[in-house]
Short mmCIF file of C-alpha atoms and ligand atoms in Angstrom, two decimals:
data_model
loop_
_atom_site.label_atom_id
_atom_site.label_comp_id
_atom_site.label_asym_id
_atom_site.label_seq_id
_atom_site.Cartn_x
_atom_site.Cartn_y
_atom_site.Cartn_z
CA MET S 91 72.02 58.11 -28.03
CA PRO S 92 68.21 56.98 -28.51
CA ASN S 93 66.12 59.10 -25.79
CA ARG S 94 63.44 57.93 -23.56
CA ARG S 95 60.80 58.46 -25.61
CA ASP S 96 62.66 56.47 -28.73
CA PHE S 97 63.26 53.69 -26.15
CA LEU S 98 59.66 53.48 -25.10
CA ARG S 99 58.81 53.60 -28.89
CA ALA S 100 61.06 50.58 -29.66
CA SER S 101 59.91 48.69 -26.60
CA LEU S 102 56.12 49.01 -27.56
CA LEU S 103 56.82 48.13 -31.03
CA GLY S 104 58.82 45.16 -29.79
CA VAL S 105 61.73 46.36 -31.57
CA PRO S 106 64.60 44.13 -30.46
CA ALA S 107 67.41 46.92 -31.38
CA LEU S 108 67.12 50.49 -32.15
CA GLY S 109 69.90 51.27 -34.02
CA LEU S 110 70.94 54.89 -34.71
CA VAL S 111 73.02 56.43 -37.12
CA GLY S 112 74.07 59.99 -38.33
CA THR S 113 76.14 62.99 -36.62
CA GLN S 114 74.16 66.13 -36.03
CA PRO S 115 74.98 69.66 -37.39
CA GLN S 116 76.03 71.94 -34.70
CA HIS S 117 73.03 74.51 -35.56
CA ALA S 118 70.64 71.31 -35.00
CA ARG S 119 67.43 72.36 -33.20
CA ALA S 120 65.34 70.05 -30.94
CA GLN S 121 63.47 67.91 -33.48
CA ASP S 122 66.94 67.54 -35.46
CA ARG S 123 68.41 65.90 -32.51
CA ALA S 124 65.64 63.20 -32.40
CA PRO S 125 67.82 60.16 -33.47
CA ARG S 126 66.99 58.44 -36.74
CA ARG S 127 65.43 55.26 -36.29
CA VAL S 128 66.96 52.59 -38.09
CA GLY S 129 65.84 48.85 -38.25
CA ALA S 130 61.97 49.36 -37.70
CA PRO S 131 60.34 50.55 -40.68
CA LEU S 132 57.00 51.80 -40.98
CA VAL S 133 54.42 53.37 -43.71
CA ILE S 134 51.32 55.53 -43.32
CA SER S 135 49.24 56.63 -46.03
CA THR S 136 45.84 58.70 -46.65
CA TRP S 137 42.25 57.30 -46.64
CA SER S 138 41.05 53.60 -46.28
CA HIS S 139 42.21 52.26 -49.64
CA GLY S 140 45.85 53.25 -48.07
CA THR S 141 45.46 50.02 -46.03
CA ALA S 142 46.08 47.78 -49.00
CA ALA S 143 48.88 50.33 -50.51
CA ASN S 144 50.42 49.89 -47.48
CA GLN S 145 50.65 46.16 -47.39
CA ALA S 146 52.33 46.30 -50.77
CA ALA S 147 54.73 48.88 -49.42
CA TRP S 148 55.74 46.65 -46.37
CA SER S 149 56.41 43.78 -48.46
CA THR S 150 59.21 45.98 -50.00
CA LEU S 151 60.10 47.19 -46.40
CA GLY S 152 59.98 44.25 -44.55
CA ASP S 153 62.24 42.62 -46.84
CA GLY S 154 65.05 45.48 -46.26
CA GLY S 155 64.05 47.20 -49.75
CA THR S 156 64.46 50.75 -49.73
CA ALA S 157 61.30 53.71 -48.93
CA LEU S 158 61.43 54.81 -52.22
CA ASP S 159 60.57 51.52 -53.62
CA ALA S 160 58.01 50.78 -51.07
CA VAL S 161 55.91 54.00 -51.74
CA GLU S 162 56.36 53.37 -55.46
CA ARG S 163 54.91 49.74 -55.00
CA GLY S 164 52.44 50.83 -52.32
CA VAL S 165 50.68 53.78 -54.30
CA ARG S 166 50.68 51.78 -57.66
CA VAL S 167 47.99 49.60 -55.84
CA SER S 168 45.57 52.97 -55.59
CA GLU S 169 46.31 53.55 -59.10
CA ALA S 170 45.48 50.47 -60.55
CA ASP S 171 42.15 49.95 -58.42
CA PRO S 172 39.34 51.03 -60.57
CA LYS S 173 37.23 51.42 -57.52
CA VAL S 174 39.52 54.35 -55.94
CA SER S 175 37.57 57.26 -57.87
CA SER S 176 40.45 59.76 -57.52
CA VAL S 177 43.54 58.05 -58.54
CA GLY S 178 44.73 56.61 -61.50
CA TYR S 179 42.68 54.02 -63.35
CA GLY S 180 38.88 54.55 -62.64
CA GLY S 181 39.68 58.36 -61.66
CA LEU S 182 36.53 60.41 -62.30
CA PRO S 183 37.66 62.78 -65.18
CA ASP S 184 37.70 66.70 -65.78
CA ARG S 185 34.74 68.22 -67.02
CA ASP S 186 35.32 67.48 -70.25
CA GLY S 187 35.18 63.74 -69.61
CA HIS S 188 39.10 63.34 -69.40
CA VAL S 189 41.11 61.86 -66.85
CA THR S 190 44.17 63.61 -66.26
CA LEU S 191 46.76 62.75 -63.71
CA ASP S 192 49.11 64.30 -61.43
CA ALA S 193 51.98 62.64 -59.20
CA CYS S 194 55.07 63.07 -57.31
CA ILE S 195 57.49 61.12 -55.59
CA MET S 196 60.74 62.12 -53.17
CA ASP S 197 63.39 60.87 -51.37
CA GLY S 198 64.83 62.14 -48.18
CA GLN S 199 67.93 63.61 -49.99
CA ALA S 200 66.12 65.92 -52.14
CA HIS S 201 65.87 64.03 -55.04
CA CYS S 202 62.53 64.06 -56.67
CA GLY S 203 60.11 63.82 -59.57
CA ALA S 204 56.62 64.62 -60.70
CA VAL S 205 54.15 64.47 -63.77
CA ALA S 206 51.07 66.65 -64.03
CA PHE S 207 48.12 66.77 -66.51
CA LEU S 208 49.29 63.60 -67.66
CA GLN S 209 46.72 61.31 -69.79
CA HIS S 210 46.38 57.83 -70.46
CA ILE S 211 49.02 56.15 -68.28
CA LYS S 212 48.04 54.03 -65.52
CA HIS S 213 50.97 54.49 -63.29
CA PRO S 214 51.96 58.24 -63.15
CA ILE S 215 53.87 57.60 -60.16
CA SER S 216 56.31 55.31 -61.92
CA VAL S 217 56.78 58.05 -64.72
CA ALA S 218 57.34 60.72 -61.98
CA ARG S 219 60.25 58.37 -60.83
CA ARG S 220 61.54 58.02 -63.98
CA VAL S 221 61.45 61.81 -64.36
CA MET S 222 63.54 62.06 -61.39
CA GLU S 223 66.15 59.29 -62.39
CA GLU S 224 66.28 59.38 -65.88
CA THR S 225 65.96 63.47 -66.86
CA PRO S 226 67.65 66.50 -65.32
CA HIS S 227 64.40 68.00 -64.73
CA VAL S 228 61.84 67.54 -61.58
CA MET S 229 58.44 67.66 -63.55
CA LEU S 230 56.82 67.09 -66.88
CA VAL S 231 53.07 67.94 -67.98
CA GLY S 232 50.71 67.12 -70.31
CA SER S 233 51.83 65.96 -73.73
CA GLY S 234 55.32 66.32 -72.77
CA ALA S 235 54.61 63.89 -69.92
CA LEU S 236 53.09 61.50 -72.00
CA GLN S 237 55.69 61.66 -74.86
CA PHE S 238 58.50 60.89 -72.08
CA ALA S 239 56.34 58.13 -70.80
CA LEU S 240 55.63 56.37 -74.21
CA GLU S 241 59.65 56.62 -74.65
CA GLN S 242 60.34 54.98 -71.82
CA GLY S 243 58.21 51.81 -72.44
CA PHE S 244 55.02 52.91 -70.80
CA LYS S 245 51.84 51.92 -72.36
CA LYS S 246 48.75 53.99 -73.43
CA GLU S 247 45.68 52.96 -72.22
CA ASN S 248 41.94 54.25 -71.75
CA LEU S 249 41.79 55.13 -67.94
CA LEU S 250 37.94 56.20 -68.11
CA THR S 251 36.31 52.95 -66.81
CA ALA S 252 32.18 52.92 -67.64
CA GLU S 253 31.33 53.99 -63.86
CA ALA S 254 33.25 56.93 -64.23
CA GLU S 255 32.12 58.15 -67.31
CA ALA S 256 28.45 57.32 -66.28
CA ALA S 257 29.00 59.52 -62.90
CA TRP S 258 30.48 62.36 -65.48
CA ARG S 259 27.17 61.95 -67.64
CA GLN S 260 25.17 62.42 -64.63
CA TRP S 261 27.29 65.36 -63.07
CA LYS S 262 26.63 66.97 -66.55
CA LEU S 263 22.83 66.64 -66.42
CA GLU S 264 22.62 68.06 -62.87
CA ASN S 265 25.30 70.70 -62.83
CA THR S 266 25.90 74.24 -64.70
CA SER S 267 27.94 75.98 -61.80
CA GLU S 268 31.70 75.75 -61.58
CA PRO S 269 32.82 72.17 -61.69
CA VAL S 270 34.89 71.39 -58.46
CA ARG S 271 33.35 68.35 -56.25
CA ALA S 272 34.12 69.16 -52.75
CA ASP S 273 33.45 65.45 -51.03
CA GLN S 274 35.82 63.93 -53.75
CA HIS S 275 38.95 63.34 -51.60
CA ASP S 276 40.95 60.16 -51.72
CA THR S 277 43.84 61.01 -53.22
CA ILE S 278 46.76 58.69 -51.85
CA GLY S 279 49.62 60.03 -49.87
CA MET S 280 52.04 57.96 -48.58
CA LEU S 281 55.42 58.30 -46.34
CA ALA S 282 57.47 55.52 -45.52
CA LEU S 283 60.91 55.17 -43.23
CA ASP S 284 63.18 52.03 -44.09
CA THR S 285 65.09 49.44 -42.14
CA HIS S 286 68.15 51.87 -43.12
CA GLY S 287 66.54 54.92 -41.45
CA ALA S 288 65.83 56.54 -44.98
CA LEU S 289 62.21 58.31 -45.72
CA ALA S 290 60.46 58.77 -48.62
CA GLY S 291 56.97 59.58 -49.89
CA ALA S 292 54.71 59.56 -52.94
CA CYS S 293 51.60 61.05 -54.12
CA THR S 294 49.00 60.43 -56.90
CA THR S 295 45.73 61.41 -57.88
CA SER S 296 43.34 62.17 -60.61
CA GLY S 297 42.38 65.50 -59.12
CA LEU S 298 39.35 67.07 -58.02
CA ALA S 299 36.14 65.66 -60.18
CA TRP S 300 34.93 67.79 -62.71
CA LYS S 301 38.04 70.27 -62.43
CA ARG S 302 38.53 72.51 -65.57
CA HIS S 303 40.45 70.79 -68.33
CA GLY S 304 44.34 71.78 -67.66
CA ARG S 305 43.73 72.08 -63.87
CA VAL S 306 46.55 70.99 -61.61
CA GLY S 307 46.45 70.37 -58.20
CA ASP S 308 48.79 70.19 -55.24
CA SER S 309 49.41 66.46 -55.76
CA PRO S 310 52.27 66.86 -58.31
CA ILE S 311 53.90 69.79 -56.58
CA ILE S 312 57.13 69.34 -54.18
CA GLY S 313 56.79 71.41 -51.37
CA ALA S 314 52.82 71.30 -51.86
CA ALA S 315 51.64 67.81 -51.38
CA LEU S 316 54.88 66.20 -50.34
CA TYR S 317 57.94 67.11 -48.60
CA VAL S 318 60.71 64.82 -47.54
CA ASP S 319 63.95 65.31 -45.59
CA ASP S 320 65.93 62.54 -44.12
CA GLU S 321 67.14 65.06 -41.37
CA VAL S 322 63.83 65.95 -40.16
CA GLY S 323 60.94 63.74 -41.46
CA GLY S 324 58.16 64.02 -44.23
CA ALA S 325 54.94 65.29 -45.00
CA CYS S 326 52.04 64.67 -47.38
CA ALA S 327 48.58 66.10 -48.02
CA THR S 328 45.08 65.41 -49.26
CA GLY S 329 42.01 67.58 -50.02
CA HIS S 330 41.30 70.62 -51.78
CA GLY S 331 44.57 71.33 -53.92
CA GLU S 332 44.35 74.80 -54.33
CA ALA S 333 44.35 75.57 -50.11
CA VAL S 334 47.54 73.35 -50.11
CA ILE S 335 49.19 75.13 -52.85
CA ARG S 336 48.36 78.52 -51.47
CA THR S 337 49.73 77.51 -47.74
CA ALA S 338 52.80 75.35 -48.98
CA GLY S 339 51.56 72.57 -46.54
CA ALA S 340 54.05 69.80 -46.98
CA SER S 341 56.99 72.22 -46.67
CA PHE S 342 55.73 74.16 -43.92
CA ILE S 343 54.97 71.13 -41.94
CA VAL S 344 58.55 69.63 -42.55
CA GLU S 345 60.08 73.03 -41.40
CA ARG S 346 57.77 73.30 -38.29
CA MET S 347 59.03 69.74 -37.12
CA ARG S 348 62.75 71.07 -38.25
CA ALA S 349 62.18 74.17 -35.44
CA GLY S 350 61.22 71.59 -33.05
CA ARG S 351 57.68 70.97 -33.51
CA SER S 352 56.15 67.01 -33.33
CA PRO S 353 54.70 65.61 -36.67
CA GLN S 354 51.25 66.02 -34.45
CA GLN S 355 51.84 69.57 -33.73
CA ALA S 356 53.21 70.38 -37.02
CA CYS S 357 50.27 69.00 -39.01
CA ARG S 358 47.69 71.07 -36.53
CA ASP S 359 49.75 73.87 -37.24
CA ALA S 360 49.44 73.76 -41.06
CA ILE S 361 45.86 72.98 -40.88
CA GLU S 362 45.24 76.30 -38.71
CA ARG S 363 47.27 78.22 -41.12
CA VAL S 364 45.02 76.80 -43.97
CA VAL S 365 41.80 77.92 -42.08
CA ARG S 366 43.31 81.20 -41.00
CA LEU S 367 44.27 82.16 -44.57
CA VAL S 368 42.29 80.30 -47.03
CA ARG S 369 38.67 81.63 -46.46
CA ASP S 370 37.23 81.74 -50.05
CA ILE S 371 37.08 77.95 -50.68
CA PRO S 372 33.49 76.52 -49.53
CA ASP S 373 33.54 73.44 -47.36
CA LEU S 374 37.13 73.55 -47.30
CA GLN S 375 38.89 70.20 -46.55
CA VAL S 376 42.44 69.41 -46.02
CA GLY S 377 44.11 66.35 -44.29
CA TYR S 378 47.80 66.25 -43.53
CA LEU S 379 50.16 63.20 -42.46
CA ALA S 380 53.78 63.46 -41.14
CA VAL S 381 56.31 61.55 -39.89
CA SER S 382 59.49 62.03 -38.15
CA ARG S 383 62.93 60.60 -38.78
CA SER S 384 62.59 59.11 -35.44
CA GLY S 385 59.17 57.40 -36.36
CA ALA S 386 56.92 59.63 -34.41
CA LEU S 387 53.54 60.38 -36.61
CA GLY S 388 51.39 62.96 -36.86
CA ALA S 389 47.74 63.97 -38.59
CA PHE S 390 45.13 66.41 -38.59
CA SER S 391 42.25 67.58 -40.96
CA VAL S 392 40.02 70.64 -41.14
CA GLN S 393 36.97 68.51 -40.91
CA PRO S 394 35.93 65.01 -39.38
CA GLY S 395 36.11 62.05 -41.55
CA PHE S 396 39.97 62.15 -42.75
CA GLN S 397 41.16 58.65 -42.07
CA TYR S 398 44.77 57.38 -42.58
CA ALA S 399 46.28 53.55 -42.64
CA VAL S 400 49.34 52.58 -40.70
CA ARG S 401 51.51 49.61 -40.91
CA ASP S 402 54.43 48.83 -38.98
CA GLY S 403 56.03 45.59 -37.24
CA LYS S 404 53.07 45.79 -34.97
CA ARG S 405 50.11 47.33 -36.47
CA THR S 406 47.73 47.50 -39.21
CA GLU S 407 45.56 50.10 -38.46
CA LEU S 408 43.20 52.64 -40.27
CA VAL S 409 42.74 55.64 -37.83
CA ASP S 410 40.55 58.56 -37.53
CA ALA S 411 42.38 61.98 -37.89
CA PRO S 412 41.80 64.63 -35.36
CA ASN S 413 40.32 67.60 -36.71
CA LEU S 414 39.14 71.26 -35.74
CA GLY S 415 35.56 69.74 -35.68
C1 LIG N 1206 43.63 67.87 -55.84
N1 LIG N 1206 44.50 67.39 -53.78
O1 LIG N 1206 43.70 67.82 -57.00
C2 LIG N 1206 43.77 66.86 -55.13
C3 LIG N 1206 42.53 66.23 -54.46
C4 LIG N 1206 42.08 65.23 -53.71
O2 LIG N 1206 42.35 64.04 -51.72
O3 LIG N 1206 41.12 64.39 -53.73
N2 LIG N 1206 42.69 65.17 -52.64
O4 LIG N 1206 43.76 68.93 -55.47
#
């Protein structure tokens, strides 16, 4: 049965009927018992370019499409946009001038696929989905991922735009130190809930600018930048990938929700954990988003500045995430 909070949420969202499905296992704890929301889709994603990505995802969700199709379609918008300088085409390169991409995709039934250190393919998220659906593996990397993408019919392209190359040349003139740009955070992570009550998520990035050649961040790692479980909810990450990997960010958030924490509390717990455990990364920034199976949202970051985009039946919003200040 819908609880009072879900009833209020449905009324606030103007949702005419809140359909509920699924039976609960005996051992289910508080958050597990939150009813699954069916019929009222939503999508959230990181950063301001998430607004356009959400719109594309929404056109799939609004037509009754699956959350999995929605997140793939959504993040492809950022991948194709040359103005988004840390995702796909137009992404800033590594210290040797190569654009190398990381991406993963996951549904709420533990199906997932990922690519890492992939070059020359504009839509790594779609390659990740093919890994999930066309191979017995979860992750392909580097030349193996490229070979697979070409076999699957993806086109080999130059992803280094003139602007990104100019920025790299400028950086080379000015910098001799370890190449990590701390202010460069606009990886897209996206979570969607569809009209059937199913969840999915996607994450795609060119990673930290000026990184060492071969460096892989959190974004293609299931459990770090993304985790989704239809019984509980999903979470995704942006920010310093090393810190997210070291603290198993998205997986930690989903398990906190399973234990009864709200998405908001769980995101805060994960940020407090990062700050407690990762003391050796200067100017650390990490941002998390989460959604529960009943459609409750959470967001939190280490520092101010992290924004996320929300789209549901009522809202198209860009929101400042709460943070530790
Ligand atoms: C990474 N998490 O490769 C990514 C970087 C980023 O917004 O920009 N996140 O570590």
